[in-house]
Short mmCIF file of C-alpha atoms and ligand atoms in Angstrom, two decimals:
data_model
loop_
_atom_site.label_atom_id
_atom_site.label_comp_id
_atom_site.label_asym_id
_atom_site.label_seq_id
_atom_site.Cartn_x
_atom_site.Cartn_y
_atom_site.Cartn_z
CA MET A 1 70.51 99.70 87.27
CA GLY A 2 66.95 100.57 86.52
CA PHE A 3 64.17 102.13 88.53
CA SER A 4 62.57 98.81 89.25
CA ASP A 5 65.59 97.54 91.10
CA HIS A 6 65.62 100.60 93.31
CA PHE A 7 62.00 100.10 93.90
CA LEU A 8 62.40 96.45 94.76
CA ASN A 9 65.32 97.23 96.98
CA ASP A 10 63.69 100.08 98.79
CA TYR A 11 60.65 98.12 99.67
CA GLY A 12 62.49 95.05 100.72
CA ILE A 13 60.73 93.11 98.00
CA LEU A 14 63.99 92.06 96.56
CA GLN A 15 64.95 90.47 99.82
CA THR A 16 61.74 88.52 99.83
CA LEU A 17 62.35 87.51 96.27
CA ASN A 18 65.86 86.54 97.18
CA ARG A 19 64.62 84.41 100.00
CA LEU A 20 62.20 82.71 97.68
CA THR A 21 64.82 82.14 95.06
CA LYS A 22 67.50 81.09 97.51
CA PRO A 23 70.35 80.46 97.58
CA VAL A 24 71.09 83.46 95.41
CA ASP A 25 69.63 85.87 92.93
CA SER A 26 72.26 85.84 90.30
CA SER A 27 70.72 88.07 87.64
CA TYR A 28 70.21 91.12 89.86
CA ALA A 29 73.56 90.53 91.49
CA ASP A 30 75.18 90.17 88.13
CA ARG A 31 73.69 93.45 86.98
CA ILE A 32 74.73 95.56 89.95
CA TRP A 33 78.14 93.95 89.85
CA ARG A 34 78.65 94.69 86.19
CA ASP A 35 77.35 98.25 86.57
CA ALA A 36 79.73 98.89 89.42
CA LEU A 37 82.70 97.49 87.55
CA ALA A 38 81.86 99.54 84.49
CA ALA A 39 81.88 102.64 86.69
CA ILE A 40 85.14 101.97 88.46
CA ARG A 41 87.00 100.61 85.49
CA PRO A 42 87.96 104.03 84.10
CA ARG A 43 89.23 105.03 87.53
CA LEU A 44 91.84 102.27 87.61
CA ASP A 45 94.63 101.80 85.17
CA ALA A 46 93.95 99.08 82.65
CA HIS A 47 96.62 96.78 83.97
CA THR A 48 95.37 97.00 87.54
CA TYR A 49 91.84 96.34 86.47
CA GLU A 50 92.75 93.32 84.36
CA MET A 51 94.99 91.94 87.00
CA TRP A 52 93.08 92.41 90.22
CA VAL A 53 89.45 93.17 89.50
CA ARG A 54 88.39 91.38 86.36
CA PRO A 55 89.20 87.86 87.59
CA ILE A 56 86.69 88.30 90.43
CA GLN A 57 83.29 86.87 89.62
CA CYS A 58 79.97 87.65 91.16
CA VAL A 59 77.78 84.57 91.44
CA GLY A 60 74.89 85.92 93.43
CA LEU A 61 73.49 87.83 96.33
CA ASP A 62 72.05 86.45 99.53
CA ASP A 63 69.12 87.82 101.44
CA GLU A 64 71.37 89.87 103.68
CA ARG A 65 72.50 91.98 100.73
CA CYS A 66 75.76 90.15 100.73
CA LEU A 67 77.28 89.64 97.31
CA GLN A 68 78.73 86.24 96.73
CA LEU A 69 82.04 86.73 94.97
CA ARG A 70 84.56 84.21 93.73
CA ALA A 71 88.28 84.69 93.32
CA PRO A 72 90.46 82.23 91.44
CA ASN A 73 92.90 81.97 94.32
CA ARG A 74 93.54 83.17 97.79
CA PHE A 75 96.15 85.67 96.84
CA LEU A 76 93.82 87.45 94.47
CA LYS A 77 91.01 87.29 97.00
CA GLU A 78 93.07 89.01 99.64
CA TRP A 79 94.51 91.59 97.33
CA PHE A 80 91.12 92.40 95.94
CA GLU A 81 89.55 92.63 99.40
CA THR A 82 92.26 94.91 100.69
CA HIS A 83 92.54 97.21 97.74
CA TYR A 84 89.47 97.23 95.57
CA LEU A 85 86.47 95.74 97.32
CA GLY A 86 85.75 98.98 99.18
CA LEU A 87 85.70 100.86 95.92
CA VAL A 88 83.26 98.41 94.36
CA LEU A 89 80.92 98.41 97.36
CA GLU A 90 80.94 102.18 97.47
CA GLN A 91 79.97 102.23 93.82
CA ILE A 92 77.20 99.71 94.38
CA GLU A 93 75.85 101.83 97.19
CA THR A 94 75.90 104.87 94.94
CA ASP A 95 74.14 102.96 92.17
CA THR A 96 71.51 101.21 94.25
CA GLY A 97 71.16 103.58 97.15
CA VAL A 98 71.66 100.69 99.56
CA ALA A 99 74.75 99.43 101.31
CA HIS A 100 75.83 95.94 100.34
CA ARG A 101 78.39 93.62 101.76
CA ALA A 102 80.41 90.98 100.00
CA ASP A 103 81.78 87.62 100.75
CA VAL A 104 84.71 86.57 98.62
CA ALA A 105 85.29 82.87 98.40
CA VAL A 106 88.15 81.14 96.69
CA ASP A 107 86.97 79.14 93.75
CA GLU A 108 87.95 75.67 94.78
CA ARG A 109 87.77 74.21 91.32
CA PRO A 110 91.28 73.26 90.29
CA PRO A 111 92.67 74.97 87.21
CA PRO A 112 92.84 72.96 83.99
CA PRO A 113 95.44 70.34 84.77
CA VAL A 114 98.85 70.97 83.32
CA GLU A 115 100.09 67.55 84.23
CA PRO A 116 97.14 65.28 84.68
CA SER A 117 99.22 62.72 86.54
CA SER A 118 100.56 65.11 89.15
CA PRO A 119 98.64 65.27 92.40
CA ALA A 120 98.61 69.06 92.33
CA ALA A 121 96.97 70.85 95.20
CA SER A 122 94.26 73.37 94.50
CA PRO A 123 95.50 76.89 93.83
CA ALA A 124 94.11 78.04 97.13
CA GLU A 125 96.22 75.58 99.02
CA THR A 126 99.36 76.43 97.19
CA LEU A 127 99.21 80.11 97.96
CA ASP A 128 100.61 81.88 100.92
CA PRO A 129 98.80 81.96 104.18
CA PRO A 130 96.99 85.25 104.73
CA LYS A 131 99.33 88.11 105.03
CA THR A 132 99.98 89.21 108.54
CA THR A 133 101.46 92.58 109.31
CA ALA A 134 105.19 92.84 109.32
CA THR A 135 105.96 91.62 112.77
CA PRO A 136 109.44 90.83 113.88
CA ASP A 137 109.95 87.14 113.74
CA PRO A 138 110.90 85.94 117.16
CA ALA A 139 112.00 82.56 115.87
CA PRO A 140 115.63 81.98 116.67
CA ARG A 141 117.97 81.30 113.84
CA PRO A 142 117.84 77.61 113.04
CA ALA A 143 121.09 75.77 112.78
CA PRO A 144 121.99 75.10 109.16
CA PRO A 145 121.11 71.49 108.48
CA ALA A 146 123.90 69.01 108.04
CA SER A 147 122.49 67.40 104.97
CA THR A 148 120.13 68.29 102.19
CA PRO A 149 116.67 66.73 102.46
CA ALA A 150 115.34 64.66 99.62
CA PRO A 151 114.08 66.75 96.73
CA SER A 152 110.38 67.02 96.03
CA PRO A 153 108.97 63.97 94.29
CA ARG A 154 106.68 66.11 92.14
CA PRO A 155 107.47 65.95 88.46
CA ARG A 156 108.09 69.53 87.41
CA PRO A 157 109.82 71.15 84.51
CA PRO A 158 113.42 71.02 85.70
CA ILE A 159 115.55 74.10 86.12
CA PRO A 160 118.09 74.01 83.33
CA THR A 161 121.38 73.04 84.88
CA LYS A 162 123.17 75.72 82.90
CA PRO A 163 122.37 78.81 84.89
CA GLN A 164 120.32 81.33 82.97
CA GLY A 165 120.97 85.03 82.71
CA LEU A 166 124.63 85.14 83.71
CA SER A 167 126.86 87.48 81.76
CA PRO A 168 129.84 85.66 80.23
CA ARG A 169 131.99 88.67 81.15
CA TYR A 170 131.45 88.47 84.88
CA HIS A 171 133.89 85.86 86.15
CA PHE A 172 136.20 85.89 89.14
CA ASP A 173 139.19 86.14 86.76
CA SER A 174 138.02 89.47 85.42
CA PHE A 175 137.26 90.90 88.85
CA ILE A 176 140.06 93.08 90.17
CA ARG A 177 140.43 92.80 93.89
CA GLY A 178 141.47 95.68 96.07
CA ALA A 179 140.98 96.99 99.57
CA SER A 180 137.55 98.35 98.64
CA ASN A 181 136.10 94.97 97.70
CA GLU A 182 138.37 92.52 99.47
CA LEU A 183 135.84 91.19 101.97
CA ALA A 184 133.07 90.87 99.39
CA ALA A 185 135.30 89.10 96.86
CA SER A 186 136.74 86.68 99.43
CA ALA A 187 133.31 85.85 100.74
CA ALA A 188 132.00 85.29 97.22
CA LEU A 189 134.90 82.92 96.50
CA ALA A 190 134.21 81.04 99.74
CA VAL A 191 130.57 80.67 98.75
CA ALA A 192 131.57 79.36 95.34
CA ASP A 193 133.86 76.80 96.99
CA HIS A 194 131.53 75.74 99.79
CA PRO A 195 127.94 76.54 98.83
CA GLY A 196 125.52 76.46 101.72
CA GLN A 197 128.25 76.00 104.27
CA ARG A 198 130.41 79.02 104.90
CA PHE A 199 128.35 82.17 104.54
CA ASN A 200 124.67 81.63 104.18
CA PRO A 201 123.17 83.91 103.16
CA LEU A 202 125.89 86.07 101.71
CA PHE A 203 124.65 89.62 101.50
CA LEU A 204 126.69 92.07 99.42
CA TYR A 205 125.88 95.73 99.46
CA GLY A 206 127.32 98.89 98.02
CA GLY A 207 126.65 101.81 95.69
CA VAL A 208 125.84 101.51 92.04
CA GLY A 209 128.47 100.27 89.61
CA LEU A 210 130.81 98.82 92.23
CA GLY A 211 130.77 95.19 91.13
CA LYS A 212 127.96 93.54 93.11
CA THR A 213 126.32 92.02 90.07
CA HIS A 214 129.72 91.03 88.74
CA LEU A 215 130.47 89.02 91.89
CA LEU A 216 127.01 87.47 91.96
CA HIS A 217 127.43 86.21 88.40
CA ALA A 218 130.98 85.09 89.17
CA VAL A 219 129.65 82.86 91.95
CA GLY A 220 127.08 81.44 89.54
CA HIS A 221 129.71 80.64 86.92
CA ALA A 222 132.17 79.16 89.39
CA LEU A 223 129.55 76.97 91.03
CA HIS A 224 128.39 75.72 87.68
CA GLU A 225 131.93 74.91 86.60
CA GLN A 226 132.63 72.98 89.78
CA GLN A 227 129.25 71.25 90.09
CA PRO A 228 127.56 71.15 86.71
CA ASP A 229 124.46 69.42 88.10
CA LEU A 230 123.74 72.09 90.64
CA ARG A 231 120.54 73.95 89.85
CA ILE A 232 121.53 77.57 90.12
CA VAL A 233 118.85 80.20 89.89
CA TYR A 234 119.96 83.74 89.21
CA LEU A 235 117.60 86.66 88.79
CA SER A 236 116.96 90.23 89.78
CA ALA A 237 114.52 90.89 92.59
CA GLU A 238 112.37 92.75 90.09
CA ARG A 239 112.13 89.69 87.90
CA PHE A 240 111.35 87.58 90.96
CA MET A 241 108.43 89.86 91.69
CA ASN A 242 107.18 89.79 88.12
CA GLU A 243 107.36 86.01 87.94
CA PHE A 244 105.58 85.73 91.25
CA VAL A 245 102.77 88.06 90.26
CA SER A 246 102.38 86.37 86.94
CA ALA A 247 102.33 82.90 88.56
CA VAL A 248 99.59 84.01 90.89
CA ARG A 249 97.66 85.63 88.11
CA HIS A 250 97.79 82.59 85.88
CA ASN A 251 97.29 79.99 88.54
CA GLN A 252 100.78 78.67 88.10
CA PHE A 253 101.86 79.11 91.64
CA ASP A 254 102.69 75.42 91.95
CA GLU A 255 105.39 75.76 89.33
CA PHE A 256 106.69 78.93 90.91
CA ARG A 257 106.85 77.32 94.30
CA ALA A 258 108.50 74.20 92.93
CA LYS A 259 111.13 76.20 91.10
CA TYR A 260 112.14 78.49 93.92
CA ARG A 261 111.37 76.61 97.08
CA GLU A 262 112.06 73.04 96.04
CA GLN A 263 114.25 72.70 93.01
CA ALA A 264 116.82 75.45 93.36
CA ASP A 265 120.12 74.41 94.90
CA CYS A 266 121.43 77.92 94.95
CA LEU A 267 119.56 81.19 94.68
CA LEU A 268 121.34 84.33 93.54
CA ILE A 269 119.18 87.42 93.80
CA ASP A 270 120.30 90.83 92.60
CA ASP A 271 119.12 94.17 94.00
CA ILE A 272 116.84 92.86 96.71
CA GLN A 273 116.02 96.44 97.77
CA PHE A 274 113.56 96.42 94.90
CA ILE A 275 111.04 94.34 96.83
CA ALA A 276 111.06 96.58 99.92
CA GLY A 277 107.53 97.79 100.49
CA ARG A 278 106.03 95.16 98.18
CA ASP A 279 104.35 93.12 100.82
CA ARG A 280 103.31 90.07 98.87
CA THR A 281 106.62 89.66 97.17
CA MET A 282 108.45 90.07 100.47
CA ASP A 283 106.20 87.50 101.98
CA GLU A 284 106.89 85.06 99.17
CA PHE A 285 110.61 85.72 99.31
CA PHE A 286 110.46 85.03 103.02
CA HIS A 287 109.02 81.58 102.35
CA VAL A 288 111.54 80.90 99.60
CA PHE A 289 114.34 81.96 101.90
CA ASN A 290 113.15 79.69 104.69
CA ALA A 291 112.66 76.70 102.44
CA LEU A 292 116.10 76.99 100.87
CA TYR A 293 117.89 77.89 104.05
CA GLU A 294 116.40 75.00 105.94
CA ALA A 295 117.42 72.68 103.15
CA GLY A 296 121.00 73.93 103.38
CA LYS A 297 120.91 75.62 99.98
CA GLN A 298 123.08 78.63 99.33
CA ILE A 299 121.44 82.04 99.10
CA MET A 300 123.32 85.10 97.92
CA VAL A 301 121.77 88.52 97.74
CA THR A 302 122.94 91.95 96.67
CA ALA A 303 121.51 95.33 97.59
CA ASP A 304 122.40 98.98 97.51
CA ARG A 305 122.40 99.25 101.31
CA VAL A 306 122.52 97.18 104.49
CA PRO A 307 119.43 95.13 105.35
CA ALA A 308 118.38 97.36 108.23
CA SER A 309 118.41 100.49 106.06
CA MET A 310 115.96 99.19 103.49
CA GLN A 311 112.84 101.11 104.32
CA GLY A 312 109.74 99.08 103.94
CA MET A 313 111.57 95.78 104.23
CA GLU A 314 109.95 93.45 106.73
CA GLU A 315 111.92 93.00 109.88
CA ARG A 316 111.73 89.22 109.81
CA LEU A 317 113.34 89.40 106.38
CA THR A 318 116.07 91.86 107.29
CA SER A 319 116.91 89.74 110.29
CA ARG A 320 117.31 86.69 108.06
CA LEU A 321 119.42 88.58 105.58
CA ASN A 322 121.74 89.33 108.48
CA TRP A 323 122.12 85.69 109.47
CA GLY A 324 125.10 84.98 107.28
CA LEU A 325 127.76 87.43 106.25
CA VAL A 326 127.03 91.02 105.32
CA ALA A 327 129.90 92.40 103.26
CA ASP A 328 130.24 95.82 101.71
CA ILE A 329 131.86 97.04 98.52
CA LYS A 330 133.22 100.55 98.58
CA PRO A 331 134.26 102.75 95.69
CA PRO A 332 137.62 101.51 94.47
CA ASP A 333 140.81 103.28 95.47
CA LEU A 334 143.19 104.72 92.92
CA GLU A 335 145.31 101.57 92.50
CA THR A 336 142.26 99.41 91.97
CA ARG A 337 140.88 101.87 89.45
CA ILE A 338 144.14 101.82 87.55
CA ALA A 339 144.21 98.01 87.59
CA ILE A 340 140.63 97.85 86.33
CA LEU A 341 141.41 100.28 83.51
CA ARG A 342 144.50 98.31 82.50
CA GLN A 343 142.53 95.11 82.41
CA ARG A 344 139.73 96.58 80.33
CA ALA A 345 142.18 98.24 77.95
CA GLU A 346 143.98 94.97 77.46
CA ARG A 347 140.80 93.01 76.95
CA ASP A 348 139.37 95.49 74.45
CA GLN A 349 142.78 96.10 72.83
CA ILE A 350 142.77 99.80 73.60
CA ASP A 351 146.15 101.40 73.31
CA ILE A 352 146.33 103.75 76.26
CA PRO A 353 149.60 105.03 77.74
CA ASN A 354 150.24 104.80 81.47
CA ASP A 355 150.03 108.50 82.13
CA VAL A 356 146.57 108.67 80.56
CA THR A 357 145.40 105.65 82.54
CA PHE A 358 146.56 107.33 85.69
CA ARG A 359 144.90 110.63 84.80
CA LEU A 360 141.65 108.92 83.92
CA ALA A 361 141.68 106.91 87.15
CA GLU A 362 142.17 110.16 89.04
CA ARG A 363 139.38 111.90 87.22
CA VAL A 364 136.65 109.28 87.57
CA GLN A 365 136.31 108.26 91.18
CA THR A 366 132.65 107.46 91.56
CA ASN A 367 132.29 103.91 90.37
CA VAL A 368 133.64 101.27 88.04
CA ARG A 369 130.82 101.53 85.55
CA GLU A 370 131.60 105.20 84.93
CA LEU A 371 135.27 104.42 84.76
CA GLU A 372 134.70 101.79 82.08
CA GLY A 373 132.31 104.13 80.27
CA ALA A 374 134.91 106.88 80.19
CA LEU A 375 137.54 104.52 78.84
CA LEU A 376 135.23 103.32 76.09
CA ARG A 377 134.27 106.86 75.13
CA LEU A 378 137.91 107.76 74.92
CA ALA A 379 138.71 104.76 72.75
CA THR A 380 135.72 105.37 70.48
CA PHE A 381 136.53 109.03 69.88
CA ALA A 382 140.19 108.27 69.32
CA SER A 383 139.42 105.67 66.71
CA LEU A 384 136.81 107.86 65.00
CA ARG A 385 139.25 110.72 64.73
CA ASN A 386 142.12 108.39 64.18
CA VAL A 387 144.31 110.04 66.82
CA PRO A 388 146.33 108.53 69.67
CA ILE A 389 145.03 108.75 73.21
CA THR A 390 147.06 111.47 74.91
CA PRO A 391 146.49 113.39 78.17
CA ALA A 392 145.31 116.42 76.19
CA PHE A 393 142.89 114.29 74.22
CA LEU A 394 141.59 112.83 77.47
CA ASP A 395 140.95 116.31 78.86
CA GLU A 396 139.11 117.29 75.73
CA VAL A 397 136.88 114.24 75.67
CA LEU A 398 136.09 114.19 79.36
CA GLN A 399 135.44 117.90 79.56
CA HIS A 400 131.78 117.43 78.72
CA ALA A 401 131.33 113.82 79.49
CA ALA A 402 132.30 113.53 83.11
CA PRO A 403 130.46 116.14 85.12
CA PRO A 404 131.54 116.40 88.71
CA GLN A 405 129.61 114.28 91.13
CA ARG A 406 126.35 115.83 92.23
CA ALA A 407 124.18 115.20 95.18
CA ALA A 408 121.17 113.04 94.34
CA MET A 409 117.92 114.81 93.54
CA THR A 410 115.64 114.84 96.54
CA VAL A 411 111.92 114.39 97.08
CA GLU A 412 111.93 117.84 98.66
CA SER A 413 113.25 119.48 95.50
CA VAL A 414 110.52 117.75 93.50
CA GLN A 415 107.87 118.92 95.97
CA LYS A 416 109.13 122.47 95.77
CA ALA A 417 109.06 122.56 91.97
CA VAL A 418 105.60 120.97 91.78
CA ALA A 419 104.22 123.32 94.45
CA ASN A 420 105.55 126.32 92.51
CA HIS A 421 104.24 125.07 89.22
CA PHE A 422 100.70 124.58 90.48
CA ALA A 423 100.78 127.44 92.99
CA VAL A 424 99.95 125.21 95.94
CA ARG A 425 101.66 124.98 99.30
CA ILE A 426 104.15 122.22 100.08
CA ALA A 427 102.14 121.59 103.24
CA ASP A 428 99.16 120.80 101.04
CA LEU A 429 101.15 118.30 99.03
CA LYS A 430 101.98 116.60 102.30
CA GLY A 431 98.49 116.95 103.69
CA GLN A 432 95.31 114.96 103.29
CA ARG A 433 93.04 117.31 101.34
CA ARG A 434 91.40 115.56 98.42
CA HIS A 435 90.41 118.60 96.46
CA ARG A 436 91.38 118.04 92.83
CA GLY A 437 93.45 121.23 92.75
CA ILE A 438 95.66 119.66 95.37
CA SER A 439 95.34 115.94 94.84
CA ARG A 440 96.54 116.22 91.24
CA PRO A 441 99.73 118.13 92.01
CA ARG A 442 100.29 115.69 94.89
CA MET A 443 100.03 112.69 92.57
CA ILE A 444 102.34 114.30 90.08
CA ALA A 445 104.87 115.13 92.77
CA MET A 446 104.81 111.52 93.95
CA TYR A 447 105.20 110.27 90.41
CA LEU A 448 108.15 112.54 89.66
CA SER A 449 109.75 111.72 93.00
CA ARG A 450 109.66 108.08 92.07
CA GLU A 451 111.02 108.71 88.62
CA LEU A 452 113.74 111.19 89.44
CA THR A 453 115.01 110.52 92.93
CA GLY A 454 115.18 106.75 93.09
CA ALA A 455 113.41 106.86 96.48
CA SER A 456 111.32 103.80 97.31
CA PHE A 457 107.51 103.96 97.53
CA PRO A 458 107.52 103.76 101.33
CA GLU A 459 110.13 106.49 101.56
CA ILE A 460 108.13 108.76 99.28
CA GLY A 461 105.02 108.07 101.36
CA LEU A 462 106.93 109.08 104.44
CA ARG A 463 108.03 112.35 102.89
CA PHE A 464 104.51 113.14 101.85
CA GLY A 465 103.28 113.45 105.41
CA GLY A 466 103.56 109.78 106.33
CA LYS A 467 101.29 108.27 103.71
CA ASP A 468 101.11 104.58 103.08
CA HIS A 469 103.24 103.21 100.27
CA SER A 470 100.10 101.89 98.53
CA THR A 471 98.89 105.50 98.20
CA VAL A 472 102.11 106.36 96.41
CA ILE A 473 101.87 103.30 94.17
CA ASN A 474 98.30 104.19 93.25
CA ALA A 475 99.25 107.81 92.54
CA CYS A 476 102.09 106.72 90.26
CA ARG A 477 99.87 104.29 88.39
CA ARG A 478 97.18 106.87 88.02
CA VAL A 479 99.49 109.51 86.63
CA GLN A 480 100.88 106.91 84.28
CA SER A 481 97.46 106.04 82.92
CA LEU A 482 96.11 109.60 82.89
CA GLN A 483 98.99 110.81 80.79
CA ALA A 484 97.71 108.89 77.81
CA ASP A 485 94.53 110.96 77.46
CA ASP A 486 95.37 114.17 79.23
CA PRO A 487 97.69 116.43 77.22
CA GLU A 488 97.65 119.08 79.94
CA LEU A 489 98.93 116.67 82.50
CA ARG A 490 101.51 115.36 80.06
CA THR A 491 102.80 118.84 79.37
CA ALA A 492 103.00 119.68 83.05
CA ILE A 493 105.05 116.57 83.66
CA VAL A 494 107.39 117.21 80.76
CA GLN A 495 107.93 120.81 81.89
CA LEU A 496 108.51 119.85 85.49
CA ARG A 497 110.86 117.04 84.55
CA ASP A 498 112.91 119.32 82.29
CA GLN A 499 113.01 122.00 84.89
CA LEU A 500 114.08 119.64 87.66
CA VAL A 501 116.66 117.76 85.65
CA GLY A 502 117.98 121.01 84.16
CA ALA A 503 118.29 122.72 87.53
CA HIS A 504 119.95 119.66 88.95
CA ALA A 505 122.51 119.54 86.16
CA MET A 506 123.45 123.18 86.85
CA GLN A 507 124.37 122.48 90.44
P1 LIG K 1 126.72 96.92 90.61
O1 LIG K 1 125.96 95.65 90.45
O2 LIG K 1 127.41 97.03 91.93
O3 LIG K 1 125.93 98.14 90.26
P2 LIG K 1 128.26 95.87 88.42
O4 LIG K 1 128.62 94.55 88.96
O5 LIG K 1 127.21 95.92 87.38
O6 LIG K 1 127.91 96.89 89.57
O7 LIG K 1 129.59 96.54 87.85
C1 LIG K 1 129.58 97.59 86.91
C2 LIG K 1 130.70 97.36 85.91
O8 LIG K 1 131.94 97.50 86.55
C3 LIG K 1 130.68 95.97 85.32
O9 LIG K 1 131.05 96.04 83.98
C4 LIG K 1 131.73 95.22 86.11
O10 LIG K 1 132.32 94.20 85.36
C5 LIG K 1 132.71 96.31 86.41
N1 LIG K 1 133.42 96.10 87.68
C6 LIG K 1 133.01 96.49 88.91
N2 LIG K 1 133.92 96.18 89.83
C7 LIG K 1 134.93 95.58 89.18
C8 LIG K 1 136.17 95.03 89.58
N3 LIG K 1 136.58 95.05 90.86
N4 LIG K 1 136.97 94.50 88.64
C9 LIG K 1 136.58 94.50 87.35
N5 LIG K 1 135.44 95.00 86.90
C10 LIG K 1 134.62 95.55 87.80
MG1 LIG K 2 123.98 95.43 89.88
#
């Protein structure tokens, strides 16, 4: 931005010029826009910039100092307006000395046609309605429809009828039932026998390694065996989010919508807690849920906790997840653990005497994944050393490998370590001060909390003095990108991580 532009601006000449050259002055607008982007670009991580800022175009400026911006679709427009427009306008004000406004329009031109014959709607029309705040949905639960409506007439790439992503190991036959998982396993079987009719949605929850994913895949396999034409979609909630974001980014929302809302006959989603606090994805999942549910399609979801305990999850979504059956899986009791070990030993041809099986089942009580891991370690060491598996051998192998269960690392312990490291007060980490000496440690503490404690973004925000989850997301992204060029920051993080993990292991 050169002197002459300031001059023109200050004396209102530019406005006159703008009026004369109506509708817009694109060259000046283009310049201030590009200058501003060049200035804010280093402040965002590359991915964020590419994803949310770069696709926005500036096409001119009207005589009210209002920049005319164009976004390729409504989703991007809203995201940009909420998260980055302020930053850009601030920068423009700094550069030009004058406050500007902006009007972001959705570029109505349709994307290059993928299927010229299909009457595709414009990207703007295919995107979600503007996001409203998470308000409880007062709509009463609709009665499940008696029959499935006709599928969409749009020609779309079909979902392969062989479900994708299911592990061949996770069948009902290989799932050992016991008191701890009885309800979940019975409900899963009922869903496989009567999709969309008995328990819809089926919501399974429980701690890690207890068999939720196993049952979800088992339903997928069983349904496919019984009804090979059924279009079964299985994926993790994380993948759902990534596909959604990518569809929006590449103007392929039509395909996304068709796949999830129209074509799927059964949707199996793993670890739904992942989308808590991710507003857009929750919103999209909400629409997918409604579309499938209303069409009588089966939905099955797993999570690590009950719907109501997922912080950051919209209430209208948690209420829907409660509509069907909510079943828990608990850590298996001793008999179930023994049965699981026997089955695995038999399948993997591990020669393990009964007394060792019993001892192992007694030792590892946390979850099935650890139990299986311990058995495999035992078998591997025994075959490497070429010795039989005996109780003494078990004790020797598990001595180091199976530390007693520890409490999870907490956000508070991370805050304490970071505060000590940087000699700041914990209250400052939780406070609002933006001084670099405090904002840096705060960002790092948020980043490490996310990495080490497994707490969600909203939960971390809450523990940092009630900050918004987007603040935490931004802090994490920023630390991520700063690490590349800032050895000091990298070292601090490595030291803190070692210290925290080390101290935790000593407990
Ligand atoms: P989660 O999804 O709950 O974290 P997984 O379904 O991934 O757990 O289970 C972890 C491992 O334990 C898998 O290998 C799974 O096959 C096994 N497993 C869990 N529960 C059982 C069970 N009841 N019977 C047999 N294997 C089980
Ligand atoms: Mg799982």
